[in-house]
Amino acid sequence: MSRHYLWLLLFPFVGLLWVPFYNFKDPVLFGFPFFYWYQLAWVPVTAVLTWIAYRTYPHED
């Protein structure tokens, strides 16, 4: 049942897979074009998703 959370790890992969989806200049955030801050936003999101998947995965120890 808790292995369903492993599907969360696909979101960063899918979110960054298709470059034409985020290859835009606008909207600009703190001087960064959308192309850059979109990718940078995935760093903490991916960390949180990885943490959730790790915490919910059954360990055998």
C-alpha positions in Angstrom: 0.0 0.0 0.0 2.7 2.5 0.9 4.6 1.7 -2.3 2.1 3.9 -4.1 4.0 6.9 -2.9 6.9 5.8 -5.1 4.9 7.1 -8.0 5.6 10.6 -6.7 9.1 10.2 -8.0 7.8 10.3 -11.6 6.5 13.9 -11.2 9.9 15.6 -11.5 10.8 13.3 -14.4 7.7 14.2 -16.3 7.8 17.9 -15.3 11.3 18.3 -16.7 11.1 15.8 -19.6 9.3 18.0 -22.2 11.4 21.1 -22.7 9.0 22.9 -25.0 6.6 23.0 -22.1 8.7 25.4 -20.1 11.0 27.0 -22.8 9.6 30.5 -22.3 11.0 33.8 -21.1 7.9 35.1 -19.3 6.9 35.2 -16.5 10.2 36.5 -15.0 10.7 35.9 -11.3 13.5 37.8 -9.5 15.1 38.5 -12.8 15.1 34.9 -13.8 13.3 33.9 -17.0 10.7 31.2 -16.6 13.0 28.6 -18.2 15.5 28.9 -15.4 13.3 29.4 -12.3 11.0 26.6 -13.4 13.9 24.1 -13.4 15.2 25.6 -10.1 11.7 25.2 -8.5 11.9 21.5 -9.2 14.9 21.1 -6.9 13.1 21.6 -3.6 9.9 20.0 -4.9 11.9 16.9 -5.9 13.6 16.9 -2.5 10.2 16.9 -0.7 8.8 14.2 -3.0 11.9 12.1 -2.5 11.6 12.5 1.3 7.9 11.5 1.2 8.6 8.5 -0.8 11.5 7.5 1.5 9.5 8.0 4.7 6.6 5.9 3.4 8.6 3.1 1.9 8.7 0.1 4.2 12.1 -0.7 5.5 13.2 -4.1 6.7 15.4 -3.1 9.6 
